[in-house]
């Protein structure tokens, strides 16, 4: 009798729990969602609900398939290639249910991308109808879709049609390479600006071995007057710092004037004014993420893209600098 009463009291909780948004837990490659075991459920019924094999659920939870589980037990449902869509489209017999990540403090789209199977940043923007890399703390951000069978899973009643993903899902600054386990903007070989040759002009000179990328693109970086983010620089509640800057390689900035940086105090999207103490030159860089906590970054207050460092006259070496940004 007591057991029956307990089940009656718990049923509304289980019903509401299954109607809540699906929230992703963990990080690449062990992403999962939480399920609270309801009365009469087993590995097979839960497997049908989330479109995943019972033989995957049990070991993922370090449990034995033969022993089952108790009512109210927390079950981790693995998000795998079979039931989790981050590219492509669902099959005709499948429905898609959004899976969300709650944005943490100082967490930008680049970090969210890396932590969730490197889903392209351009795709995250499209799914969530946002245009910038800055997302407010506490925002529920779609990072993928649970694929379930329409005929087998009650979750199919909550299905949606995702916005079409961009034709070019991986722009040159969308999925940064990694130093250790941390993302940085991508590395790409230098490119030359188009050169128009007329019969009366000499052919272009070959690129010298030690020629800088700004020289290769004919000094276009110098024409941006500190970079295109200068106009977004805020002057209220300004914080100033002095210290050592490092450099990372990036394709951005050379021909578009978009300079980026990594910084531990400023939020992603903040514009930081960076001045080289030796040359007095200044650029304005947008914060992508925190500085990776690895040995080679010890003592650095900022890392800037190599295009920005070139304009500052710093090359690719560490240099003394002063910073200012709005807190």
mmCIF file of C-alpha atoms in Angstrom:
data_model
loop_
_atom_site.group_PDB
_atom_site.id
_atom_site.type_symbol
_atom_site.label_atom_id
_atom_site.label_comp_id
_atom_site.label_asym_id
_atom_site.label_seq_id
_atom_site.Cartn_x
_atom_site.Cartn_y
_atom_site.Cartn_z
ATOM 1 C CA UNK A 1 0.000 0.000 0.000
ATOM 2 C CA UNK A 2 2.814 2.394 0.900
ATOM 3 C CA UNK A 3 4.580 1.581 -2.369
ATOM 4 C CA UNK A 4 1.418 2.301 -4.357
ATOM 5 C CA UNK A 5 0.951 5.627 -2.566
ATOM 6 C CA UNK A 6 4.554 6.560 -3.291
ATOM 7 C CA UNK A 7 4.074 5.806 -6.997
ATOM 8 C CA UNK A 8 0.919 7.932 -7.143
ATOM 9 C CA UNK A 9 2.781 10.849 -5.547
ATOM 10 C CA UNK A 10 5.746 10.497 -7.904
ATOM 11 C CA UNK A 11 3.815 10.162 -11.187
ATOM 12 C CA UNK A 12 3.262 13.937 -11.696
ATOM 13 C CA UNK A 13 6.982 14.488 -11.114
ATOM 14 C CA UNK A 14 7.953 11.930 -13.752
ATOM 15 C CA UNK A 15 5.455 13.346 -16.261
ATOM 16 C CA UNK A 16 6.716 16.908 -15.841
ATOM 17 C CA UNK A 17 10.350 15.769 -15.943
ATOM 18 C CA UNK A 18 9.894 14.190 -19.387
ATOM 19 C CA UNK A 19 8.298 17.397 -20.729
ATOM 20 C CA UNK A 20 11.197 19.589 -19.668
ATOM 21 C CA UNK A 21 13.788 20.775 -22.246
ATOM 22 C CA UNK A 22 16.547 18.265 -22.918
ATOM 23 C CA UNK A 23 19.779 19.608 -21.406
ATOM 24 C CA UNK A 24 23.186 18.345 -22.526
ATOM 25 C CA UNK A 25 25.637 17.312 -19.813
ATOM 26 C CA UNK A 26 29.320 16.421 -20.022
ATOM 27 C CA UNK A 27 31.770 17.450 -22.726
ATOM 28 C CA UNK A 28 33.162 16.020 -25.955
ATOM 29 C CA UNK A 29 33.139 13.047 -26.510
ATOM 30 C CA UNK A 30 31.004 11.959 -23.523
ATOM 31 C CA UNK A 31 27.849 14.024 -23.970
ATOM 32 C CA UNK A 32 24.629 12.814 -22.378
ATOM 33 C CA UNK A 33 21.211 13.864 -21.109
ATOM 34 C CA UNK A 34 19.573 12.925 -17.801
ATOM 35 C CA UNK A 35 16.535 10.662 -17.461
ATOM 36 C CA UNK A 36 14.751 9.948 -14.162
ATOM 37 C CA UNK A 37 13.513 6.363 -14.088
ATOM 38 C CA UNK A 38 9.709 6.125 -13.872
ATOM 39 C CA UNK A 39 7.543 3.155 -12.775
ATOM 40 C CA UNK A 40 7.530 0.137 -15.137
ATOM 41 C CA UNK A 41 10.475 1.498 -17.155
ATOM 42 C CA UNK A 42 13.441 -0.637 -18.126
ATOM 43 C CA UNK A 43 16.505 -0.282 -20.330
ATOM 44 C CA UNK A 44 14.513 -1.283 -23.404
ATOM 45 C CA UNK A 45 11.651 1.193 -22.933
ATOM 46 C CA UNK A 46 14.149 3.983 -22.199
ATOM 47 C CA UNK A 47 16.148 2.924 -25.241
ATOM 48 C CA UNK A 48 13.054 3.315 -27.427
ATOM 49 C CA UNK A 49 12.320 6.686 -25.836
ATOM 50 C CA UNK A 50 15.762 8.114 -26.696
ATOM 51 C CA UNK A 51 16.624 5.976 -29.738
ATOM 52 C CA UNK A 52 19.654 4.342 -28.159
ATOM 53 C CA UNK A 53 20.504 0.686 -27.561
ATOM 54 C CA UNK A 54 20.091 -0.674 -24.005
ATOM 55 C CA UNK A 55 23.545 -2.186 -24.485
ATOM 56 C CA UNK A 56 24.911 1.361 -24.667
ATOM 57 C CA UNK A 57 22.912 2.783 -21.751
ATOM 58 C CA UNK A 58 23.986 0.230 -19.119
ATOM 59 C CA UNK A 59 27.790 0.443 -19.568
ATOM 60 C CA UNK A 60 27.631 4.227 -19.974
ATOM 61 C CA UNK A 61 26.126 4.305 -16.466
ATOM 62 C CA UNK A 62 28.532 1.607 -15.184
ATOM 63 C CA UNK A 63 25.582 -0.658 -14.490
ATOM 64 C CA UNK A 64 24.711 -4.213 -15.511
ATOM 65 C CA UNK A 65 21.937 -4.728 -18.041
ATOM 66 C CA UNK A 66 20.624 -7.800 -16.218
ATOM 67 C CA UNK A 67 20.173 -6.060 -12.845
ATOM 68 C CA UNK A 68 17.995 -3.150 -13.980
ATOM 69 C CA UNK A 69 17.486 -0.019 -11.868
ATOM 70 C CA UNK A 70 15.164 1.516 -9.297
ATOM 71 C CA UNK A 71 12.309 4.019 -9.551
ATOM 72 C CA UNK A 72 13.624 7.580 -9.425
ATOM 73 C CA UNK A 73 17.172 6.518 -10.321
ATOM 74 C CA UNK A 74 19.186 8.961 -12.425
ATOM 75 C CA UNK A 75 20.067 7.446 -15.806
ATOM 76 C CA UNK A 76 22.574 9.059 -18.163
ATOM 77 C CA UNK A 77 21.478 8.768 -21.800
ATOM 78 C CA UNK A 78 24.507 8.904 -24.131
ATOM 79 C CA UNK A 79 24.300 11.226 -27.119
ATOM 80 C CA UNK A 80 25.813 9.233 -29.954
ATOM 81 C CA UNK A 81 26.063 9.410 -33.717
ATOM 82 C CA UNK A 82 22.901 7.286 -33.858
ATOM 83 C CA UNK A 83 20.620 9.533 -31.799
ATOM 84 C CA UNK A 84 22.231 12.981 -31.848
ATOM 85 C CA UNK A 85 22.153 15.234 -34.914
ATOM 86 C CA UNK A 86 24.550 18.165 -35.328
ATOM 87 C CA UNK A 87 24.782 18.098 -39.115
ATOM 88 C CA UNK A 88 22.763 16.712 -41.988
ATOM 89 C CA UNK A 89 19.053 15.880 -41.724
ATOM 90 C CA UNK A 90 16.794 13.387 -39.987
ATOM 91 C CA UNK A 91 15.389 10.332 -41.752
ATOM 92 C CA UNK A 92 11.703 10.257 -42.743
ATOM 93 C CA UNK A 93 10.798 8.080 -39.744
ATOM 94 C CA UNK A 94 12.716 10.286 -37.273
ATOM 95 C CA UNK A 95 11.720 13.377 -35.296
ATOM 96 C CA UNK A 96 14.115 16.009 -33.940
ATOM 97 C CA UNK A 97 13.953 17.421 -30.402
ATOM 98 C CA UNK A 98 16.256 20.334 -29.428
ATOM 99 C CA UNK A 99 19.064 19.623 -26.974
ATOM 100 C CA UNK A 100 20.237 22.670 -25.020
ATOM 101 C CA UNK A 101 23.335 23.895 -23.166
ATOM 102 C CA UNK A 102 23.042 26.594 -20.511
ATOM 103 C CA UNK A 103 25.670 29.270 -21.152
ATOM 104 C CA UNK A 104 28.041 29.802 -18.215
ATOM 105 C CA UNK A 105 29.736 33.031 -17.187
ATOM 106 C CA UNK A 106 32.442 34.171 -19.638
ATOM 107 C CA UNK A 107 31.611 31.292 -21.999
ATOM 108 C CA UNK A 108 31.723 32.172 -25.698
ATOM 109 C CA UNK A 109 30.532 30.257 -28.749
ATOM 110 C CA UNK A 110 34.055 29.000 -29.462
ATOM 111 C CA UNK A 111 34.296 27.220 -26.100
ATOM 112 C CA UNK A 112 30.733 25.882 -26.460
ATOM 113 C CA UNK A 113 31.613 24.562 -29.923
ATOM 114 C CA UNK A 114 34.693 22.687 -28.700
ATOM 115 C CA UNK A 115 32.861 21.206 -25.707
ATOM 116 C CA UNK A 116 30.032 19.877 -27.885
ATOM 117 C CA UNK A 117 31.695 17.848 -30.639
ATOM 118 C CA UNK A 118 33.060 20.973 -32.378
ATOM 119 C CA UNK A 119 29.669 21.823 -33.877
ATOM 120 C CA UNK A 120 30.465 24.756 -36.201
ATOM 121 C CA UNK A 121 29.985 28.184 -34.659
ATOM 122 C CA UNK A 122 28.108 29.267 -37.790
ATOM 123 C CA UNK A 123 25.629 26.444 -37.162
ATOM 124 C CA UNK A 124 25.150 27.483 -33.522
ATOM 125 C CA UNK A 125 24.369 31.026 -34.693
ATOM 126 C CA UNK A 126 21.844 29.746 -37.249
ATOM 127 C CA UNK A 127 20.052 27.351 -34.892
ATOM 128 C CA UNK A 128 19.748 29.989 -32.181
ATOM 129 C CA UNK A 129 19.112 32.971 -34.487
ATOM 130 C CA UNK A 130 22.025 35.015 -33.135
ATOM 131 C CA UNK A 131 24.561 37.095 -35.041
ATOM 132 C CA UNK A 132 27.422 37.517 -32.552
ATOM 133 C CA UNK A 133 29.774 35.296 -30.536
ATOM 134 C CA UNK A 134 28.540 36.812 -27.266
ATOM 135 C CA UNK A 135 25.647 35.050 -25.516
ATOM 136 C CA UNK A 136 24.206 36.137 -22.171
ATOM 137 C CA UNK A 137 24.979 34.097 -19.085
ATOM 138 C CA UNK A 138 22.149 31.626 -18.377
ATOM 139 C CA UNK A 139 20.885 31.438 -21.980
ATOM 140 C CA UNK A 140 19.680 28.015 -23.112
ATOM 141 C CA UNK A 141 21.503 27.468 -26.407
ATOM 142 C CA UNK A 142 20.597 24.708 -28.882
ATOM 143 C CA UNK A 143 23.720 22.596 -29.488
ATOM 144 C CA UNK A 144 22.092 19.748 -31.414
ATOM 145 C CA UNK A 145 18.946 17.633 -31.819
ATOM 146 C CA UNK A 146 17.940 14.296 -30.344
ATOM 147 C CA UNK A 147 16.818 11.941 -33.127
ATOM 148 C CA UNK A 148 13.958 9.627 -32.087
ATOM 149 C CA UNK A 149 11.727 7.237 -33.996
ATOM 150 C CA UNK A 150 8.287 8.742 -34.587
ATOM 151 C CA UNK A 151 6.551 5.406 -34.102
ATOM 152 C CA UNK A 152 8.394 4.440 -30.917
ATOM 153 C CA UNK A 153 9.107 7.549 -28.822
ATOM 154 C CA UNK A 154 6.525 9.785 -27.095
ATOM 155 C CA UNK A 155 9.149 12.541 -27.279
ATOM 156 C CA UNK A 156 8.359 12.805 -30.992
ATOM 157 C CA UNK A 157 5.343 14.966 -30.091
ATOM 158 C CA UNK A 158 7.849 17.719 -29.125
ATOM 159 C CA UNK A 159 9.628 17.630 -32.489
ATOM 160 C CA UNK A 160 10.731 20.767 -34.338
ATOM 161 C CA UNK A 161 12.122 21.639 -37.742
ATOM 162 C CA UNK A 162 15.622 23.152 -37.296
ATOM 163 C CA UNK A 163 16.510 26.320 -39.229
ATOM 164 C CA UNK A 164 18.459 25.537 -42.366
ATOM 165 C CA UNK A 165 22.182 25.474 -41.667
ATOM 166 C CA UNK A 166 24.438 27.842 -43.624
ATOM 167 C CA UNK A 167 25.736 26.604 -46.972
ATOM 168 C CA UNK A 168 29.263 27.158 -45.691
ATOM 169 C CA UNK A 169 29.099 25.800 -42.137
ATOM 170 C CA UNK A 170 32.761 26.197 -41.306
ATOM 171 C CA UNK A 171 33.970 29.759 -41.976
ATOM 172 C CA UNK A 172 37.660 30.327 -41.581
ATOM 173 C CA UNK A 173 37.302 31.484 -37.963
ATOM 174 C CA UNK A 174 34.562 29.030 -36.893
ATOM 175 C CA UNK A 175 36.464 26.006 -35.570
ATOM 176 C CA UNK A 176 39.775 27.064 -34.007
ATOM 177 C CA UNK A 177 42.757 24.702 -33.706
ATOM 178 C CA UNK A 178 43.970 23.679 -30.280
ATOM 179 C CA UNK A 179 46.914 24.389 -28.000
ATOM 180 C CA UNK A 180 46.832 21.465 -25.579
ATOM 181 C CA UNK A 181 43.097 20.983 -24.951
ATOM 182 C CA UNK A 182 42.133 24.581 -25.644
ATOM 183 C CA UNK A 183 40.869 26.301 -28.803
ATOM 184 C CA UNK A 184 42.622 28.988 -30.746
ATOM 185 C CA UNK A 185 41.694 30.542 -34.093
ATOM 186 C CA UNK A 186 42.748 28.418 -37.102
ATOM 187 C CA UNK A 187 46.050 28.404 -38.908
ATOM 188 C CA UNK A 188 46.100 28.918 -42.632
ATOM 189 C CA UNK A 189 48.923 29.474 -45.070
ATOM 190 C CA UNK A 190 49.467 33.126 -46.063
ATOM 191 C CA UNK A 191 47.701 34.239 -49.204
ATOM 192 C CA UNK A 192 48.623 36.951 -51.676
ATOM 193 C CA UNK A 193 46.222 39.680 -52.690
ATOM 194 C CA UNK A 194 45.208 39.503 -56.370
ATOM 195 C CA UNK A 195 47.736 41.195 -58.649
ATOM 196 C CA UNK A 196 46.596 42.683 -61.962
ATOM 197 C CA UNK A 197 49.333 42.493 -64.616
ATOM 198 C CA UNK A 198 49.172 44.664 -67.711
ATOM 199 C CA UNK A 199 51.518 44.468 -70.707
ATOM 200 C CA UNK A 200 53.387 47.574 -69.535
ATOM 201 C CA UNK A 201 54.119 46.332 -66.003
ATOM 202 C CA UNK A 202 56.692 43.909 -64.753
ATOM 203 C CA UNK A 203 55.495 40.579 -63.341
ATOM 204 C CA UNK A 204 55.095 40.456 -59.547
ATOM 205 C CA UNK A 205 58.201 39.692 -57.552
ATOM 206 C CA UNK A 206 58.363 36.294 -55.811
ATOM 207 C CA UNK A 207 57.670 36.203 -52.068
ATOM 208 C CA UNK A 208 60.843 36.364 -50.016
ATOM 209 C CA UNK A 209 61.532 33.604 -47.509
ATOM 210 C CA UNK A 210 61.301 35.873 -44.449
ATOM 211 C CA UNK A 211 58.617 38.195 -45.790
ATOM 212 C CA UNK A 212 55.792 38.906 -43.315
ATOM 213 C CA UNK A 213 52.202 38.216 -44.192
ATOM 214 C CA UNK A 214 51.300 41.905 -44.103
ATOM 215 C CA UNK A 215 54.013 42.501 -46.713
ATOM 216 C CA UNK A 216 52.641 39.662 -48.835
ATOM 217 C CA UNK A 217 49.199 41.291 -48.901
ATOM 218 C CA UNK A 218 50.846 44.647 -49.669
ATOM 219 C CA UNK A 219 50.431 46.148 -46.230
ATOM 220 C CA UNK A 220 46.624 46.109 -46.284
ATOM 221 C CA UNK A 221 46.595 45.604 -42.501
ATOM 222 C CA UNK A 222 47.997 49.095 -42.027
ATOM 223 C CA UNK A 223 44.924 50.614 -43.658
ATOM 224 C CA UNK A 224 42.489 49.615 -40.890
ATOM 225 C CA UNK A 225 43.643 52.213 -38.342
ATOM 226 C CA UNK A 226 43.665 49.845 -35.372
ATOM 227 C CA UNK A 227 41.161 47.342 -36.768
ATOM 228 C CA UNK A 228 37.466 47.265 -37.583
ATOM 229 C CA UNK A 229 36.522 46.684 -33.928
ATOM 230 C CA UNK A 230 37.831 50.113 -32.928
ATOM 231 C CA UNK A 231 34.396 51.683 -33.318
ATOM 232 C CA UNK A 232 32.961 49.152 -30.826
ATOM 233 C CA UNK A 233 35.446 49.977 -28.066
ATOM 234 C CA UNK A 234 33.678 51.068 -24.863
ATOM 235 C CA UNK A 235 35.065 53.831 -22.631
ATOM 236 C CA UNK A 236 32.872 53.374 -19.563
ATOM 237 C CA UNK A 237 34.239 51.580 -16.443
ATOM 238 C CA UNK A 238 37.610 51.115 -18.133
ATOM 239 C CA UNK A 239 40.096 48.663 -16.603
ATOM 240 C CA UNK A 240 43.813 49.013 -17.397
ATOM 241 C CA UNK A 241 46.547 46.361 -17.254
ATOM 242 C CA UNK A 242 50.249 46.163 -18.025
ATOM 243 C CA UNK A 243 52.195 43.003 -18.717
ATOM 244 C CA UNK A 244 53.371 40.504 -21.305
ATOM 245 C CA UNK A 245 51.437 39.566 -24.451
ATOM 246 C CA UNK A 246 51.705 36.373 -26.474
ATOM 247 C CA UNK A 247 50.735 35.692 -30.085
ATOM 248 C CA UNK A 248 48.688 32.997 -31.839
ATOM 249 C CA UNK A 249 48.294 32.334 -35.561
ATOM 250 C CA UNK A 250 45.045 33.250 -37.314
ATOM 251 C CA UNK A 251 43.733 33.879 -40.807
ATOM 252 C CA UNK A 252 41.686 36.849 -39.576
ATOM 253 C CA UNK A 253 42.956 40.412 -39.665
ATOM 254 C CA UNK A 254 45.345 40.317 -42.576
ATOM 255 C CA UNK A 255 42.861 41.490 -45.166
ATOM 256 C CA UNK A 256 39.729 42.267 -43.143
ATOM 257 C CA UNK A 257 41.101 44.171 -40.119
ATOM 258 C CA UNK A 258 39.405 41.786 -37.651
ATOM 259 C CA UNK A 259 41.817 41.302 -34.754
ATOM 260 C CA UNK A 260 41.113 38.759 -32.000
ATOM 261 C CA UNK A 261 42.527 37.976 -28.583
ATOM 262 C CA UNK A 262 42.317 35.650 -25.585
ATOM 263 C CA UNK A 263 41.932 37.213 -22.130
ATOM 264 C CA UNK A 264 40.997 35.845 -18.713
ATOM 265 C CA UNK A 265 39.140 38.803 -17.193
ATOM 266 C CA UNK A 266 37.179 40.331 -20.074
ATOM 267 C CA UNK A 267 34.030 38.543 -21.266
ATOM 268 C CA UNK A 268 33.932 37.041 -24.788
ATOM 269 C CA UNK A 269 33.009 39.781 -27.252
ATOM 270 C CA UNK A 270 34.679 42.569 -25.254
ATOM 271 C CA UNK A 271 36.878 44.903 -27.308
ATOM 272 C CA UNK A 272 40.345 45.319 -25.803
ATOM 273 C CA UNK A 273 42.670 48.188 -26.683
ATOM 274 C CA UNK A 274 46.229 46.818 -26.934
ATOM 275 C CA UNK A 275 49.311 49.062 -27.134
ATOM 276 C CA UNK A 276 52.851 47.826 -27.752
ATOM 277 C CA UNK A 277 55.054 49.482 -25.118
ATOM 278 C CA UNK A 278 58.067 49.430 -27.453
ATOM 279 C CA UNK A 279 56.499 50.926 -30.580
ATOM 280 C CA UNK A 280 53.552 52.865 -29.154
ATOM 281 C CA UNK A 281 51.272 51.342 -31.801
ATOM 282 C CA UNK A 282 47.704 50.370 -30.878
ATOM 283 C CA UNK A 283 45.108 47.878 -32.129
ATOM 284 C CA UNK A 284 41.599 46.897 -30.972
ATOM 285 C CA UNK A 285 40.898 43.173 -30.587
ATOM 286 C CA UNK A 286 37.744 41.185 -29.786
ATOM 287 C CA UNK A 287 37.966 38.618 -26.973
ATOM 288 C CA UNK A 288 37.232 35.059 -28.123
ATOM 289 C CA UNK A 289 37.810 33.126 -24.904
ATOM 290 C CA UNK A 290 40.063 32.644 -21.876
ATOM 291 C CA UNK A 291 43.815 32.077 -22.213
ATOM 292 C CA UNK A 292 44.412 28.291 -22.067
ATOM 293 C CA UNK A 293 45.831 27.238 -18.705
ATOM 294 C CA UNK A 294 49.014 25.632 -20.007
ATOM 295 C CA UNK A 295 52.708 26.121 -19.294
ATOM 296 C CA UNK A 296 53.560 28.277 -22.310
ATOM 297 C CA UNK A 297 50.946 30.836 -21.265
ATOM 298 C CA UNK A 298 52.381 31.366 -17.787
ATOM 299 C CA UNK A 299 52.780 35.080 -17.061
ATOM 300 C CA UNK A 300 50.767 36.275 -20.088
ATOM 301 C CA UNK A 301 47.959 38.815 -19.622
ATOM 302 C CA UNK A 302 46.727 38.440 -23.204
ATOM 303 C CA UNK A 303 47.256 36.518 -26.455
ATOM 304 C CA UNK A 304 46.568 38.350 -29.711
ATOM 305 C CA UNK A 305 46.321 37.186 -33.312
ATOM 306 C CA UNK A 306 49.497 37.373 -35.381
ATOM 307 C CA UNK A 307 47.902 39.895 -37.755
ATOM 308 C CA UNK A 308 47.378 42.240 -34.788
ATOM 309 C CA UNK A 309 50.916 41.610 -33.521
ATOM 310 C CA UNK A 310 52.297 42.429 -36.958
ATOM 311 C CA UNK A 311 50.564 45.820 -36.982
ATOM 312 C CA UNK A 312 51.926 46.466 -33.489
ATOM 313 C CA UNK A 313 55.429 45.753 -34.754
ATOM 314 C CA UNK A 314 55.829 42.770 -32.419
ATOM 315 C CA UNK A 315 56.289 39.970 -34.906
ATOM 316 C CA UNK A 316 55.458 36.602 -33.361
ATOM 317 C CA UNK A 317 57.409 37.034 -30.132
ATOM 318 C CA UNK A 318 56.176 37.927 -26.665
ATOM 319 C CA UNK A 319 56.203 41.657 -25.961
ATOM 320 C CA UNK A 320 55.387 44.171 -23.236
ATOM 321 C CA UNK A 321 52.029 45.851 -23.629
ATOM 322 C CA UNK A 322 49.320 47.896 -21.958
ATOM 323 C CA UNK A 323 45.621 47.023 -22.141
ATOM 324 C CA UNK A 324 42.356 48.775 -21.499
ATOM 325 C CA UNK A 325 38.789 47.500 -21.780
ATOM 326 C CA UNK A 326 35.330 48.103 -20.374
ATOM 327 C CA UNK A 327 34.482 45.882 -17.421
#
